[in-house]
PDB file of C-alpha atoms in Angstrom:
ATOM      1  CA  GLN L   1      77.144-108.245 -33.741  1.00  0.00           C
ATOM      2  CA  VAL L   2      78.137-111.113 -35.464  1.00  0.00           C
ATOM      3  CA  ARG L   3      78.365-110.457 -39.169  1.00  0.00           C
ATOM      4  CA  MET L   4      78.410-113.841 -41.626  1.00  0.00           C
ATOM      5  CA  VAL L   5      79.229-114.345 -45.600  1.00  0.00           C
ATOM      6  CA  GLU L   6      78.860-116.941 -47.363  1.00  0.00           C
ATOM      7  CA  SER L   7      80.588-117.511 -50.677  1.00  0.00           C
ATOM      8  CA  GLY L   8      80.799-120.268 -53.384  1.00  0.00           C
ATOM      9  CA  GLY L   9      77.654-120.500 -54.695  1.00  0.00           C
ATOM     10  CA  GLY L  10      76.987-121.208 -58.569  1.00  0.00           C
ATOM     11  CA  SER L  11      75.375-123.404 -61.141  1.00  0.00           C
ATOM     12  CA  VAL L  12      76.593-126.957 -62.068  1.00  0.00           C
ATOM     13  CA  GLN L  13      75.087-130.065 -63.144  1.00  0.00           C
ATOM     14  CA  ALA L  14      74.073-132.871 -61.923  1.00  0.00           C
ATOM     15  CA  GLY L  15      77.088-135.222 -59.568  1.00  0.00           C
ATOM     16  CA  GLY L  16      79.103-132.265 -59.797  1.00  0.00           C
ATOM     17  CA  THR L  17      80.942-130.555 -56.926  1.00  0.00           C
ATOM     18  CA  LEU L  18      80.375-126.986 -54.990  1.00  0.00           C
ATOM     19  CA  ARG L  19      82.111-126.019 -51.748  1.00  0.00           C
ATOM     20  CA  LEU L  20      80.278-123.090 -49.629  1.00  0.00           C
ATOM     21  CA  SER L  21      82.426-120.978 -47.320  1.00  0.00           C
ATOM     22  CA  CYS L  22      80.891-118.635 -44.431  1.00  0.00           C
ATOM     23  CA  THR L  23      83.349-116.315 -43.226  1.00  0.00           C
ATOM     24  CA  ALA L  24      82.218-114.905 -39.525  1.00  0.00           C
ATOM     25  CA  SER L  25      83.206-111.500 -37.952  1.00  0.00           C
ATOM     26  CA  GLY L  26      83.902-111.019 -34.712  1.00  0.00           C
ATOM     27  CA  SER L  27      86.534-113.479 -31.867  1.00  0.00           C
ATOM     28  CA  ALA L  28      83.620-115.694 -30.343  1.00  0.00           C
ATOM     29  CA  PHE L  29      83.192-118.182 -33.492  1.00  0.00           C
ATOM     30  CA  GLY L  30      84.736-121.205 -31.622  1.00  0.00           C
ATOM     31  CA  THR L  31      81.796-121.245 -28.963  1.00  0.00           C
ATOM     32  CA  TYR L  32      79.171-120.974 -31.202  1.00  0.00           C
ATOM     33  CA  ALA L  33      76.647-123.784 -32.811  1.00  0.00           C
ATOM     34  CA  VAL L  34      76.728-123.102 -36.397  1.00  0.00           C
ATOM     35  CA  GLY L  35      75.076-124.526 -39.500  1.00  0.00           C
ATOM     36  CA  TRP L  36      74.113-124.780 -43.272  1.00  0.00           C
ATOM     37  CA  PHE L  37      70.611-124.258 -44.482  1.00  0.00           C
ATOM     38  CA  ARG L  38      68.819-123.378 -47.392  1.00  0.00           C
ATOM     39  CA  GLN L  39      65.782-122.526 -48.978  1.00  0.00           C
ATOM     40  CA  ALA L  40      63.957-124.076 -52.097  1.00  0.00           C
ATOM     41  CA  PRO L  41      61.351-121.484 -53.992  1.00  0.00           C
ATOM     42  CA  GLY L  42      57.763-122.218 -52.417  1.00  0.00           C
ATOM     43  CA  LYS L  43      59.668-124.163 -49.406  1.00  0.00           C
ATOM     44  CA  GLU L  44      60.111-123.367 -46.236  1.00  0.00           C
ATOM     45  CA  ARG L  45      64.080-122.765 -45.060  1.00  0.00           C
ATOM     46  CA  GLU L  46      65.798-126.442 -44.578  1.00  0.00           C
ATOM     47  CA  GLY L  47      68.445-127.197 -42.197  1.00  0.00           C
ATOM     48  CA  VAL L  48      71.399-129.435 -43.986  1.00  0.00           C
ATOM     49  CA  ALA L  49      74.311-129.762 -41.716  1.00  0.00           C
ATOM     50  CA  ALA L  50      75.366-128.346 -37.901  1.00  0.00           C
ATOM     51  CA  ILE L  51      78.458-128.482 -35.671  1.00  0.00           C
ATOM     52  CA  ASP L  52      78.327-127.652 -32.579  1.00  0.00           C
ATOM     53  CA  ARG L  53      81.372-125.915 -30.809  1.00  0.00           C
ATOM     54  CA  ASP L  54      82.551-129.433 -29.937  1.00  0.00           C
ATOM     55  CA  GLY L  55      82.262-130.711 -33.055  1.00  0.00           C
ATOM     56  CA  ALA L  56      79.131-132.878 -32.795  1.00  0.00           C
ATOM     57  CA  ILE L  57      77.546-133.136 -36.622  1.00  0.00           C
ATOM     58  CA  ILE L  58      74.279-133.609 -37.451  1.00  0.00           C
ATOM     59  CA  TYR L  59      73.194-134.046 -41.266  1.00  0.00           C
ATOM     60  CA  ALA L  60      69.600-134.152 -42.407  1.00  0.00           C
ATOM     61  CA  ASP L  61      69.442-137.378 -44.091  1.00  0.00           C
ATOM     62  CA  SER L  62      68.941-136.087 -48.046  1.00  0.00           C
ATOM     63  CA  VAL L  63      72.317-135.077 -48.348  1.00  0.00           C
ATOM     64  CA  LYS L  64      74.605-137.826 -45.413  1.00  0.00           C
ATOM     65  CA  GLY L  65      77.346-139.029 -47.662  1.00  0.00           C
ATOM     66  CA  ARG L  66      77.627-136.153 -49.973  1.00  0.00           C
ATOM     67  CA  PHE L  67      77.458-133.433 -48.125  1.00  0.00           C
ATOM     68  CA  THR L  68      80.928-132.855 -45.312  1.00  0.00           C
ATOM     69  CA  ILE L  69      80.503-129.736 -43.037  1.00  0.00           C
ATOM     70  CA  SER L  70      83.533-128.405 -41.281  1.00  0.00           C
ATOM     71  CA  LYS L  71      85.088-125.232 -39.485  1.00  0.00           C
ATOM     72  CA  ASP L  72      87.940-123.757 -38.633  1.00  0.00           C
ATOM     73  CA  ASN L  73      88.121-121.525 -35.964  1.00  0.00           C
ATOM     74  CA  ALA L  74      91.758-120.093 -36.361  1.00  0.00           C
ATOM     75  CA  LYS L  75      89.982-118.220 -39.756  1.00  0.00           C
ATOM     76  CA  ASN L  76      86.340-118.223 -38.721  1.00  0.00           C
ATOM     77  CA  THR L  77      85.074-120.531 -41.310  1.00  0.00           C
ATOM     78  CA  LEU L  78      82.717-122.403 -41.792  1.00  0.00           C
ATOM     79  CA  TYR L  79      82.832-124.289 -44.875  1.00  0.00           C
ATOM     80  CA  LEU L  80      80.189-127.466 -46.747  1.00  0.00           C
ATOM     81  CA  GLN L  81      81.446-129.636 -49.260  1.00  0.00           C
ATOM     82  CA  MET L  82      78.797-130.395 -51.361  1.00  0.00           C
ATOM     83  CA  ASN L  83      79.433-133.558 -53.599  1.00  0.00           C
ATOM     84  CA  SER L  84      77.132-135.699 -56.098  1.00  0.00           C
ATOM     85  CA  LEU L  85      74.783-133.264 -56.422  1.00  0.00           C
ATOM     86  CA  THR L  86      71.547-133.126 -57.647  1.00  0.00           C
ATOM     87  CA  PRO L  87      68.315-130.743 -58.741  1.00  0.00           C
ATOM     88  CA  GLU L  88      67.263-131.260 -55.618  1.00  0.00           C
ATOM     89  CA  ASP L  89      70.138-129.626 -54.048  1.00  0.00           C
ATOM     90  CA  THR L  90      69.176-126.358 -55.973  1.00  0.00           C
ATOM     91  CA  ALA L  91      68.194-124.094 -53.525  1.00  0.00           C
ATOM     92  CA  ILE L  92      69.676-120.820 -51.839  1.00  0.00           C
ATOM     93  CA  TYR L  93      71.739-121.822 -49.208  1.00  0.00           C
ATOM     94  CA  TYR L  94      72.637-119.619 -45.895  1.00  0.00           C
ATOM     95  CA  CYS L  95      75.427-119.978 -42.748  1.00  0.00           C
ATOM     96  CA  ALA L  96      74.230-119.263 -39.346  1.00  0.00           C
ATOM     97  CA  ALA L  97      74.931-119.479 -36.160  1.00  0.00           C
ATOM     98  CA  ASP L  98      72.894-119.964 -32.909  1.00  0.00           C
ATOM     99  CA  THR L  99      74.849-116.943 -30.448  1.00  0.00           C
ATOM    100  CA  ARG L 100      72.063-116.966 -27.910  1.00  0.00           C
ATOM    101  CA  ARG L 101      73.383-120.722 -25.523  1.00  0.00           C
ATOM    102  CA  LEU L 102      76.344-122.396 -25.282  1.00  0.00           C
ATOM    103  CA  GLY L 103      77.200-124.258 -28.466  1.00  0.00           C
ATOM    104  CA  THR L 104      76.802-127.333 -27.117  1.00  0.00           C
ATOM    105  CA  GLY L 105      74.526-129.573 -29.217  1.00  0.00           C
ATOM    106  CA  ALA L 106      74.124-129.628 -33.480  1.00  0.00           C
ATOM    107  CA  SER L 107      70.524-128.900 -34.488  1.00  0.00           C
ATOM    108  CA  LEU L 108      68.959-128.018 -37.514  1.00  0.00           C
ATOM    109  CA  PHE L 109      65.692-126.634 -35.773  1.00  0.00           C
ATOM    110  CA  VAL L 110      65.601-123.174 -37.446  1.00  0.00           C
ATOM    111  CA  PRO L 111      64.232-121.426 -34.806  1.00  0.00           C
ATOM    112  CA  LEU L 112      67.737-121.852 -32.806  1.00  0.00           C
ATOM    113  CA  TYR L 113      69.876-119.753 -35.002  1.00  0.00           C
ATOM    114  CA  ASP L 114      69.395-115.880 -34.791  1.00  0.00           C
ATOM    115  CA  THR L 115      72.432-115.072 -36.926  1.00  0.00           C
ATOM    116  CA  TRP L 116      72.238-115.772 -41.161  1.00  0.00           C
ATOM    117  CA  GLY L 117      74.439-114.594 -43.671  1.00  0.00           C
ATOM    118  CA  GLN L 118      72.539-112.898 -46.976  1.00  0.00           C
ATOM    119  CA  GLY L 119      72.859-116.483 -48.926  1.00  0.00           C
ATOM    120  CA  THR L 120      74.254-118.062 -51.661  1.00  0.00           C
ATOM    121  CA  GLN L 121      72.235-119.627 -55.248  1.00  0.00           C
ATOM    122  CA  VAL L 122      72.909-123.243 -55.847  1.00  0.00           C
ATOM    123  CA  THR L 123      71.983-123.876 -59.208  1.00  0.00           C
ATOM    124  CA  VAL L 124      72.181-127.742 -60.446  1.00  0.00           C
ATOM    125  CA  SER L 125      70.547-128.355 -63.722  1.00  0.00           C
ATOM    126  CA  SER L 126      70.249-131.712 -65.046  1.00  0.00           C
TER     127      SER L 126
END
C-alpha cells in the first residue's frame, strides 16, 4: 500500500514563498497521477495542481502563474513551489495519488484520488 507524507508547510507573510514536498513509499510512484489539494476551514477540499505519469500538468485558476508542481520519480517525491502567497492560500495542503487508473490525464477531481497524505498546514498572514 502506498503511503504519502507531506512536509514543508509553515507560516509566511503575504507575498512570501513556500515549497511543499511529498514523499511516497513503494516503487510505482512514476506510474501514478499525483496532485496537490487543499482544504480551508469551512470549505470543501479543492484541487490545486496535478501531474500525470507523462508529465502533463493542470492548475487551478486561482494558483496559475504562482504555483508550480513538479515531481522526481527517482526520489518518489512530489513538489509544490508556492510563490506570491496570499491569505486566501491558507489551508491544509494534501498530496494525493490516483493509483487505480493508468496514470494518464492530470485531474483536479478529488474523488479520483484514492491515496492521501496526512496534510501540512500553510498559513499566510496579511
